[in-house]
Amino acid sequence: MARNGKAKVHPYVPEIYEQFKKGEVDRREFLRTATLLGVSATAAYAMVGQVTGESFAPKARAATPKMGGNMRCSMRVQEMTDPATFDWTQKSNQARQIIEYLTVTGTDNVTRPYLAEKWEASDDLKTWTLHLRKGVKWNNGDDFGADDVVHNFERWLDPATGSSNIGLFSGMVENVDTGKKDKDGNAVMSKRMISGAVEKVDEHTVRLNLRSPELAVPENLYNYPTAIVHRKFDEMGGDLSKNPIGTGPFEQVEYRVGEKYVVKKRPGYWGGDVYLDGITYIDHGDDYSALLNALISGQVDMVYEVDITQIDIVEKVPHLVLHEAVTAQTGVARMQMDQKPFDDIRVRQAVQACIDHQKLLDIAYRGRGAVGEDHHVAPIHPEYFALPKMKPDYDKAKKLLADAGHGGGLKLKIDLGSADKWHADAMQVMREQLAPAGIELELNIMPGSSYWEVWDKTPFGFTSWTHRPLGVMVLNLAYRAGVPWNESHYSNPEFESALNDASATLDVAERKKKMEKVQSILQTDAIMVQPLWRAVFSATSKKVAGYATHPTQYHDFRKVGFSA
Amino acid sequence: MLVFLARRLAYMALTMLVLSLIVFLVLEFSPGSIATKVLGPYSSEEQRAIWLEENGYNEPLFVRYFDWLGGFVTGDLGESIKYKVPVNDILWDRLANTGILGLATFLVMIPLSLTLGVLAGMKEGSFQDRSISVVGIVFTSVPEFASAVLLSTIFVFGLGLLPGTSGMTDGFNFVELILPVMVLVLYDFGYVARMTRASMAEVMTTHYIRTAVLKGLPYRVVIMKHALRNALIAPFTVIMLQINWLLSGVIVVEFFFAYKGFGALLLEASLAQDIYVIEACAMVAVFVAVSTQTLADIGYTYLNPRIRFS
C-alpha cells in the first residue's frame, strides 16, 4: 500500500479500501477519506486505479499554460483587514494570492498538502500531527514554521478575535463562566481554547489535541478564514492590506477597496512554477450584467460568478467558456418552531406537503443543480442517505391545516433578501404551490443587509447557506439547540442523539446508514422548505488555461495561466 | 450687491443646517442597530454593547448630532462600515469621477440642446421645429437603463467598437466615457432643447423682435444680438438644475457601466446601510443642490436686468 512518506497509515485506511473494493463506498468517498487520513492524493488515486483500472493521476487539465501574462478578473474588491474574520469568499480570494493555507481541497473534493506537507491522525482521531513544509519563506525574508501556525490557532480560538473558526475547531475549545449574569440571571458563558490544544513539537511540527474525534480537520484547514498569517501579524498592526506579508505566489502591488486589487509574481516562491506574471481584480459592482459586459468586450479575462439567467448568453459567445461546479450551496425557507403559527407541527407539515421540489428547481434555477429534500444534507455530501422522494399532496396539506384550525385559509409572510435573484424566484414559485391548499404567502423582499439584521429573528425567512464538504458540518452549526446559527430555533434531543451517533462513526458505510435517521427526523419535523441545491457558474475567456470553478468559488491561481 | 450675496449665503447655510438635522435623524432612526451593521450579523450582544459605549452611542441624541456636525465641518466624515477606510478616502475620488462624467456630458449636451432649441424656436410650427421636438421627446422618454442596454447592444456586442464597462481601472480612458455620456446626453438633451425652444418661440413673438425685423436688420443679427440673450434666461435655470442632477442623479448609468462615481457610491452605501457614507453623500448632494440654486439665482439677475438685487 502506498504511504504518505514515512508516516504511519491510519488503521481505517485499509478498512475503507476493502469497502471500496467491495463497492460498499464509492470512489469519491474513498479518495476523500483516505486523503483526510494522511494518504497522499497521488497514492489514493493509485489505489483507486488498482481497482478501477483508470489512470492513477487526476485528469489532466485542458491545456498547459504558457509563462507570462496578467490575468484580469471581475470580482468585488472588498476590505481585507484580518483573514481570520473574513465573511465573504471574495475577500479570501484577494488574500489567497498572497497568503496560504495548511491544506488545499481541490475541485475533486480531495484534500492535498499545502503549507503542511503531510499530516497524521491518531487512531481515535483526537490527535492530529501536522508536518510543516521546510524552506518556505515569508516575503519579508522570515522563515515559515511552527510558531506561525501556533499563533494562528491561538488567535482563531480567542473570542476577542471574533473568528468563525472558533466554531470550526470546537473540539479544541471549552466553555467557561465569565462570572457575569444576563438579564434573566443566567451565567454568561464564553469560549476559550483548551490549554494544550495546540502544541509546537519542533520548528516544523505542530500537534493538535482535540477533546472529541474529528475527521474533517484537514478540510477545515482550507475553510476560507483559516489562511495562515505571519506570527507577528498582530504586532504589525493586524491589517493584511496595510502589511501584506505572506508566503504566497504573489505580492500585493496596489489595493483600492471597491475598485481594484493588483498582485505580481513573487520571485523565489517555494511552490515551483507560477505561470501568471500578475493578477488584477477589478470591481464592477453588484450588477451581473456589468461583469458580463466587461468579459464580452475583453476588458477582463474572467468573472467571479455568472448568474443563472446569463448562462445562455455565455454559451453563445464564441470566445467564452462557461465553468460549472456542482455544490452544496442552498437556501432554506425555515420556520421558527417556537413562533406562531409554526409552533404547530401540522402547519409546518402542511407547508411542506404543498411543495413540488422538482418544479422549484426547474423554474427557479433552470434545473441546474439538485432537488432539495428539506433536511439540509446534499446528494454530494459523502454521508448522504437517499430517502424516498417527496411529492406534493394537497389533500394531506388541507387536512393538516383543518386539523390545526386553519381550514378557512392561512396567511403567511416570508422575509428574504434581494441580493440573489433566484431567492425571490424560488419563493414566487413556492407562493404558487401553496395557494391551492389555501395558504396565501406574502413575500417581504428587503435589501440583503436588512435581511441579515433579522435572519435569526424572523418567524419565517429565506436564508442562503454556502457549500460545506460535509452535511454534518451544517447540521452541527444550524440545527443543534442553542447554537448561535440555529435560525429555526430547532430543538429535538432525539435528532441530536442521532447526529452525535452518526458524527462519531468513522466507518463510511455505517455512517450513511445512521444518517437515514438524522435526515428523516429533520424532514419529518418540517422546519424548512429547501427548494434546491444550486450549481454555481463562472466564465473565462478561451485564452485562460488551467482554471476550474471550485464549489466554494475559491481562486487558486498557482497553476492557472494563458494558453500557449 | 454685497448684501444680496451675504443674504443668499446665509440662506444657503441655514438650509444646509436644517437638512443636516433631517439627514441625521432619518439615519438615526433607520431600522436595525448600527452596532450590528458594523460588527456583522454574527456579533454577540456583549460585543455590540461594548462597541456602542466606545463609540459614544449611549450619549444623548443632540450631543451626538453636534459631535457628528462638528466632525463634518472639520472634515472628519467617519469610517465606512463596508470598506473599513475613512469616508474621505472614497468620497472625493468618486465625486471627482462623477464631475468628469458630468462635465463631459455638459460639453456635448449644452451646445447641442441650445442649438437645436434655438433652431426649433426660431420658426414655431415649422417642419424643422416639429422634427426637433419629436426627436427630443422620443429620446427623453426612453429611460436610461433602456438606452444603456440598446447602445451597449449596438456598440459593444454588435460592432465591438466600445468597451462594455467604464471602470477606468487603468486611469482615465476617454473611450470608456463615450457610452455613459451618450446615454446621459440622449436622455437629457431633449428636455433642455424644449425649454430653450419654448423660450425662443416666446421671444420671437415680442414687439422688439418684430421691430428689429421690420427695420431691415439681417435675420442672423436679429437672432444672435436681440433674441438669444433673452431666450436663454429660462433655460439657464434648467441648465443649473442639470448640474445638480448630473452630480447626484446618474445612479442608473454609473451602476450599469460600473463607473466609479458618486451616484454608484450612494447606491452601494444605501444597500449596505453604510451609515457614515450615506450621511456624507447626502450632505454633499445637499451642498451641490443648494449652491447650484444659489448660483442660478445670482446668474439670473445678470441675465435679466428686470430682476434687481433685492
CSV table of N, CA and C in Angstrom, one decimal, chain B residues 11-59:
chain,number,residue,atom,x,y,z
B,11,TYR,N,-28.8,82.2,3.7
B,11,TYR,CA,-30.0,81.2,3.5
B,11,TYR,C,-29.4,79.8,3.2
B,12,MET,N,-28.4,79.8,2.4
B,12,MET,CA,-27.7,78.5,2.0
B,12,MET,C,-27.3,77.8,3.2
B,13,ALA,N,-26.6,78.5,4.1
B,13,ALA,CA,-26.1,77.9,5.4
B,13,ALA,C,-27.2,77.3,6.2
B,14,LEU,N,-28.3,78.2,6.3
B,14,LEU,CA,-29.4,77.8,7.1
B,14,LEU,C,-30.1,76.5,6.6
B,15,THR,N,-30.3,76.5,5.2
B,15,THR,CA,-30.9,75.3,4.6
B,15,THR,C,-30.1,74.1,4.9
B,16,MET,N,-28.8,74.2,4.8
B,16,MET,CA,-27.9,73.1,5.0
B,16,MET,C,-28.0,72.6,6.4
B,17,LEU,N,-28.1,73.5,7.3
B,17,LEU,CA,-28.2,73.1,8.7
B,17,LEU,C,-29.4,72.3,9.0
B,18,VAL,N,-30.6,72.9,8.5
B,18,VAL,CA,-31.8,72.2,8.7
B,18,VAL,C,-31.8,70.8,8.1
B,19,LEU,N,-31.2,70.7,6.8
B,19,LEU,CA,-31.2,69.4,6.1
B,19,LEU,C,-30.3,68.5,6.8
B,20,SER,N,-29.2,69.0,7.4
B,20,SER,CA,-28.2,68.1,8.1
B,20,SER,C,-28.9,67.4,9.3
B,21,LEU,N,-29.8,68.2,10.0
B,21,LEU,CA,-30.5,67.6,11.1
B,21,LEU,C,-31.5,66.6,10.6
B,22,ILE,N,-32.2,66.8,9.5
B,22,ILE,CA,-33.1,65.8,8.9
B,22,ILE,C,-32.4,64.6,8.5
B,23,VAL,N,-31.2,64.7,7.8
B,23,VAL,CA,-30.4,63.6,7.4
B,23,VAL,C,-30.0,62.8,8.6
B,24,PHE,N,-29.5,63.5,9.6
B,24,PHE,CA,-29.0,62.8,10.8
B,24,PHE,C,-30.2,62.0,11.5
B,25,LEU,N,-31.3,62.6,11.6
B,25,LEU,CA,-32.5,62.0,12.3
B,25,LEU,C,-33.0,60.8,11.5
B,26,VAL,N,-33.1,61.0,10.2
B,26,VAL,CA,-33.6,59.9,9.4
B,26,VAL,C,-32.7,58.6,9.5
B,27,LEU,N,-31.4,58.9,9.4
B,27,LEU,CA,-30.5,57.7,9.5
B,27,LEU,C,-30.4,57.2,10.9
B,28,GLU,N,-30.5,58.1,11.9
B,28,GLU,CA,-30.5,57.7,13.3
B,28,GLU,C,-31.6,56.7,13.6
B,29,PHE,N,-32.8,56.9,13.0
B,29,PHE,CA,-33.9,56.1,13.3
B,29,PHE,C,-34.2,55.0,12.1
B,30,SER,N,-33.2,54.8,11.3
B,30,SER,CA,-33.3,53.7,10.3
B,30,SER,C,-33.3,52.4,11.0
B,31,PRO,N,-34.0,51.4,10.4
B,31,PRO,CA,-34.1,50.1,11.1
B,31,PRO,C,-32.8,49.4,11.4
B,32,GLY,N,-32.7,48.7,12.5
B,32,GLY,CA,-31.5,48.0,12.8
B,32,GLY,C,-30.5,48.7,13.6
B,33,SER,N,-29.7,48.0,14.4
B,33,SER,CA,-28.7,48.6,15.2
B,33,SER,C,-27.5,48.9,14.4
B,34,ILE,N,-26.9,50.1,14.7
B,34,ILE,CA,-25.7,50.4,14.0
B,34,ILE,C,-24.5,49.5,14.4
B,35,ALA,N,-24.6,49.0,15.6
B,35,ALA,CA,-23.5,48.1,16.1
B,35,ALA,C,-23.6,46.8,15.3
B,36,THR,N,-24.8,46.3,14.9
B,36,THR,CA,-25.0,45.1,14.1
B,36,THR,C,-24.4,45.3,12.7
B,37,LYS,N,-24.7,46.6,12.2
B,37,LYS,CA,-24.2,46.9,10.9
B,37,LYS,C,-22.7,46.9,10.8
B,38,VAL,N,-22.1,47.4,11.9
B,38,VAL,CA,-20.6,47.5,11.9
B,38,VAL,C,-20.0,46.1,12.2
B,39,LEU,N,-20.5,45.5,13.2
B,39,LEU,CA,-19.8,44.2,13.7
B,39,LEU,C,-20.3,43.0,12.9
B,40,GLY,N,-21.4,43.1,12.2
B,40,GLY,CA,-21.9,42.0,11.4
B,40,GLY,C,-23.0,41.2,12.2
B,41,PRO,N,-23.8,40.4,11.4
B,41,PRO,CA,-24.9,39.8,12.0
B,41,PRO,C,-24.6,38.7,13.0
B,42,TYR,N,-23.3,38.2,13.0
B,42,TYR,CA,-23.0,37.1,13.9
B,42,TYR,C,-22.4,37.6,15.2
B,43,SER,N,-22.3,39.0,15.4
B,43,SER,CA,-21.7,39.5,16.6
B,43,SER,C,-22.6,39.2,17.8
B,44,SER,N,-22.0,39.2,19.0
B,44,SER,CA,-22.7,38.9,20.2
B,44,SER,C,-23.3,40.2,20.8
B,45,GLU,N,-24.3,40.1,21.7
B,45,GLU,CA,-24.9,41.2,22.3
B,45,GLU,C,-23.8,42.0,23.1
B,46,GLU,N,-22.9,41.2,23.7
B,46,GLU,CA,-21.9,41.8,24.6
B,46,GLU,C,-20.9,42.7,23.7
B,47,GLN,N,-20.5,42.1,22.5
B,47,GLN,CA,-19.7,42.9,21.6
B,47,GLN,C,-20.3,44.2,21.2
B,48,ARG,N,-21.6,44.1,20.9
B,48,ARG,CA,-22.4,45.2,20.4
B,48,ARG,C,-22.5,46.3,21.5
B,49,ALA,N,-22.7,45.9,22.7
B,49,ALA,CA,-22.9,46.8,23.8
B,49,ALA,C,-21.5,47.6,24.0
B,50,ILE,N,-20.4,46.9,23.9
B,50,ILE,CA,-19.1,47.5,24.1
B,50,ILE,C,-18.9,48.5,23.0
B,51,TRP,N,-19.2,48.1,21.8
B,51,TRP,CA,-19.0,49.0,20.6
B,51,TRP,C,-19.8,50.3,20.7
B,52,LEU,N,-21.0,50.1,21.1
B,52,LEU,CA,-21.9,51.3,21.3
B,52,LEU,C,-21.3,52.3,22.3
B,53,GLU,N,-20.8,51.7,23.4
B,53,GLU,CA,-20.3,52.5,24.5
B,53,GLU,C,-19.0,53.2,24.0
B,54,GLU,N,-18.1,52.5,23.4
B,54,GLU,CA,-16.9,53.0,22.9
B,54,GLU,C,-17.0,54.1,21.9
B,55,ASN,N,-18.1,54.0,21.1
B,55,ASN,CA,-18.3,55.0,20.0
B,55,ASN,C,-19.3,56.1,20.4
B,56,GLY,N,-19.6,56.2,21.6
B,56,GLY,CA,-20.4,57.3,22.1
B,56,GLY,C,-21.9,57.2,21.8
B,57,TYR,N,-22.4,56.0,21.5
B,57,TYR,CA,-23.8,55.9,21.1
B,57,TYR,C,-24.7,55.9,22.3
B,58,ASN,N,-24.2,55.9,23.5
B,58,ASN,CA,-25.0,56.0,24.7
B,58,ASN,C,-25.2,57.4,25.2
B,59,GLU,N,-24.6,58.4,24.4
B,59,GLU,CA,-24.8,59.8,24.7
B,59,GLU,C,-26.2,60.2,24.2
